[in-house]
Coordinates of C-alpha atoms in Angstrom, one line a residue:
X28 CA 10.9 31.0 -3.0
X29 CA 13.6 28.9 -5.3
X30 CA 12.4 25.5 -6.9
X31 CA 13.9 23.6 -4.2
X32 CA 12.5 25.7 -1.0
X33 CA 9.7 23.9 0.6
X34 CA 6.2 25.2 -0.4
X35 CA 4.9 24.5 2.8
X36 CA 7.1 26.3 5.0
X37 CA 9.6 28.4 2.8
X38 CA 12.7 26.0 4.4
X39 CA 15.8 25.5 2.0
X40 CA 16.5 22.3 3.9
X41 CA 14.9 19.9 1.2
X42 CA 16.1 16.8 -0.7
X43 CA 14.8 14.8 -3.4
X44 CA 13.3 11.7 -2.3
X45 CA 15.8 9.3 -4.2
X46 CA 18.8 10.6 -2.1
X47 CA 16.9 10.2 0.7
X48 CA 15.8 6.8 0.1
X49 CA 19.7 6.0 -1.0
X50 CA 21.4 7.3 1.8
X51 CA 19.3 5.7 4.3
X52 CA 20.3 2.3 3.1
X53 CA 22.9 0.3 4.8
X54 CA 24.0 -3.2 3.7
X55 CA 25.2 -5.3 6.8
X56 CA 26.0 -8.7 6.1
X57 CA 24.6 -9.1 3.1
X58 CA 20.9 -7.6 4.3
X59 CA 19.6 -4.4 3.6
X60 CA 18.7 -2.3 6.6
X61 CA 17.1 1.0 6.2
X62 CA 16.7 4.2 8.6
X63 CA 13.9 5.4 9.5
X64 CA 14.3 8.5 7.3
X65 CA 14.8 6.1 4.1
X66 CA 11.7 4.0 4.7
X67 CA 10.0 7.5 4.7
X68 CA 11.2 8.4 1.4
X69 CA 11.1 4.9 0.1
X70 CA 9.4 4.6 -3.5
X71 CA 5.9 3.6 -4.1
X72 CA 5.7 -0.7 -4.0
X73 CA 3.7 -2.3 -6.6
X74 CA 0.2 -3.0 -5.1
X75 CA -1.2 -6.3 -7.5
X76 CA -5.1 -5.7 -7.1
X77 CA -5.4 -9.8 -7.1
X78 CA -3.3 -11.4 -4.2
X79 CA -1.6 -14.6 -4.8
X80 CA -4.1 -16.9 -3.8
X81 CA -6.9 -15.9 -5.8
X82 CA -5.9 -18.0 -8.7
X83 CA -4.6 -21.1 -6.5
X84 CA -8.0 -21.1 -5.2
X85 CA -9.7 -21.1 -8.4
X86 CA -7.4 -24.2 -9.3
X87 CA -7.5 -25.6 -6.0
X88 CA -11.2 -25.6 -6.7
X89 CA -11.2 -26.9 -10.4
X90 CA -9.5 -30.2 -8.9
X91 CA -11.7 -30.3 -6.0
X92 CA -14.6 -30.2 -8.7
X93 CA -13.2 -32.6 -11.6
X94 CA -13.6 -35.9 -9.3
X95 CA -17.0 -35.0 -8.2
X96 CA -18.1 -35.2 -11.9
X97 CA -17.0 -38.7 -11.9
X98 CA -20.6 -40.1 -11.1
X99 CA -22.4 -38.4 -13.4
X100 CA -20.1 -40.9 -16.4
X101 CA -20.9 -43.9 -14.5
X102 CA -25.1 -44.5 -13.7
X103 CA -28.2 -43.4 -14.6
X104 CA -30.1 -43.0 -11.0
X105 CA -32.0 -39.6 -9.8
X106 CA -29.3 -38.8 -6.9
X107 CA -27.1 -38.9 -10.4
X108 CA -29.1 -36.8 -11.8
X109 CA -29.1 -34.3 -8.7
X110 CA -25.5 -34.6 -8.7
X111 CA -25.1 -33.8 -12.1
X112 CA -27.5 -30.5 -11.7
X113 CA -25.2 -29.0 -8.8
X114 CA -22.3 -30.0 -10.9
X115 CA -23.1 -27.6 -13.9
X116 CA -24.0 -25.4 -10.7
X117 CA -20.5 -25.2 -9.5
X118 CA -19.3 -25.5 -12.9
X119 CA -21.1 -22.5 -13.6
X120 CA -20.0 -21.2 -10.6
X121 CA -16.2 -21.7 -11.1
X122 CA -16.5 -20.5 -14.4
X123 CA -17.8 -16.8 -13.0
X124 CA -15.3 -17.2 -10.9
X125 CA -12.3 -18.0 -13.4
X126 CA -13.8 -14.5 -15.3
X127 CA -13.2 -12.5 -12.7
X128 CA -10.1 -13.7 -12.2
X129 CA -8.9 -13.1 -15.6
X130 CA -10.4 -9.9 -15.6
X131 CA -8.4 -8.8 -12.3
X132 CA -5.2 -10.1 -13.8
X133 CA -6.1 -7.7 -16.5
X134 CA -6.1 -5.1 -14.2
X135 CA -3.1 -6.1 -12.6
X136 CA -1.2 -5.9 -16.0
X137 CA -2.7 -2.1 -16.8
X138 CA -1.6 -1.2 -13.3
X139 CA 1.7 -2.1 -13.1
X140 CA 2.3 -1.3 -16.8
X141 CA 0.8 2.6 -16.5
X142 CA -0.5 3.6 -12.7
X143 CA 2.7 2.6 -11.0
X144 CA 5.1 3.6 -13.7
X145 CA 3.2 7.0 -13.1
X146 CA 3.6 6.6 -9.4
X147 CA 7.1 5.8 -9.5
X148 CA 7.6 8.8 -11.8
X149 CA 6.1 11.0 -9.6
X150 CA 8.3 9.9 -7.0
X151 CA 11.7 10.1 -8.8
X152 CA 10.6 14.2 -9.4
X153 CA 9.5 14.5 -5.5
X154 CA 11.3 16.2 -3.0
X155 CA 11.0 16.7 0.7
X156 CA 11.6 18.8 3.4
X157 CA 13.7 18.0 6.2
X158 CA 12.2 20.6 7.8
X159 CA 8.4 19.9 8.2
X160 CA 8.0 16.7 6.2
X161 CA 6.1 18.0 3.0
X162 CA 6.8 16.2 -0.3
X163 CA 6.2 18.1 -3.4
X164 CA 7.4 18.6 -7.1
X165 CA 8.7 21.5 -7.9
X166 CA 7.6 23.8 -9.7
X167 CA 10.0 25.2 -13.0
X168 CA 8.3 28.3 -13.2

């Protein structure tokens, strides 16, 4: 069996997955289309652990939050008081809340700067088979 012969089934009929991917693309008035064979070889897509509105929450929140702590500045009553107790509450809240989100973002940052470059990697050395459908690396024995 050569490097390029499919593991899986012995087949010669193999091709790395970046020509696939390329030759599957079309561009028809200005917008991509792509076969059904290059969507198959297509290369990995970032995947961000935290979605977009995570963090437009957690702002979205912070100004729901600011006017509620108007009160509290202005009297002295018990219901102030009360108010002022569920306040540090949420503010407490938001604040675990803002933690995780920086820690996700974190983790978004270490993904796309090491897991995916090792995805994308891994897929620029990939081949398939035409034949059954494997993908593999081959081996340079």
């Amino acid at each position: 069996m050569t490097a390029c012969s499919c593991p899986n089934c012995g087949s010669h009929d193999t091709q790395k997955l970046s020509v696939g991917y390329a030759q599957g693309m079309r561009v028809i008035e200005d917008r991509v289309s792509y076969s059904a064979w290059s969507r198959r070889c297509a290369p990995p897509e970032p995947n961000p652990i935290v979605p977009w509105w995570v963090p437009a929450l957690a702002l979205v929140s912070l100004f729901v939050l600011y006017p509620a702590a108007q009160p509290i500045l202005e009297g002295e009553e018990l219901m102030v008081v009360l108010r002022a107790l569920r306040f540090r509450i949420a503010l407490w809240l938001l604040g675990g809340l803002l933690l995780v989100v920086v820690v996700r973002l974190i983790a978004n940052g270490w993904y796309l700067c090491t897991a995916f470059r090792i995805e994308y990697e891994q897929w620029r050395q990939s081949w398939i088979c035409r034949r059954c459908g494997v993908r593999y690396i081959p081996r340079s024995d």
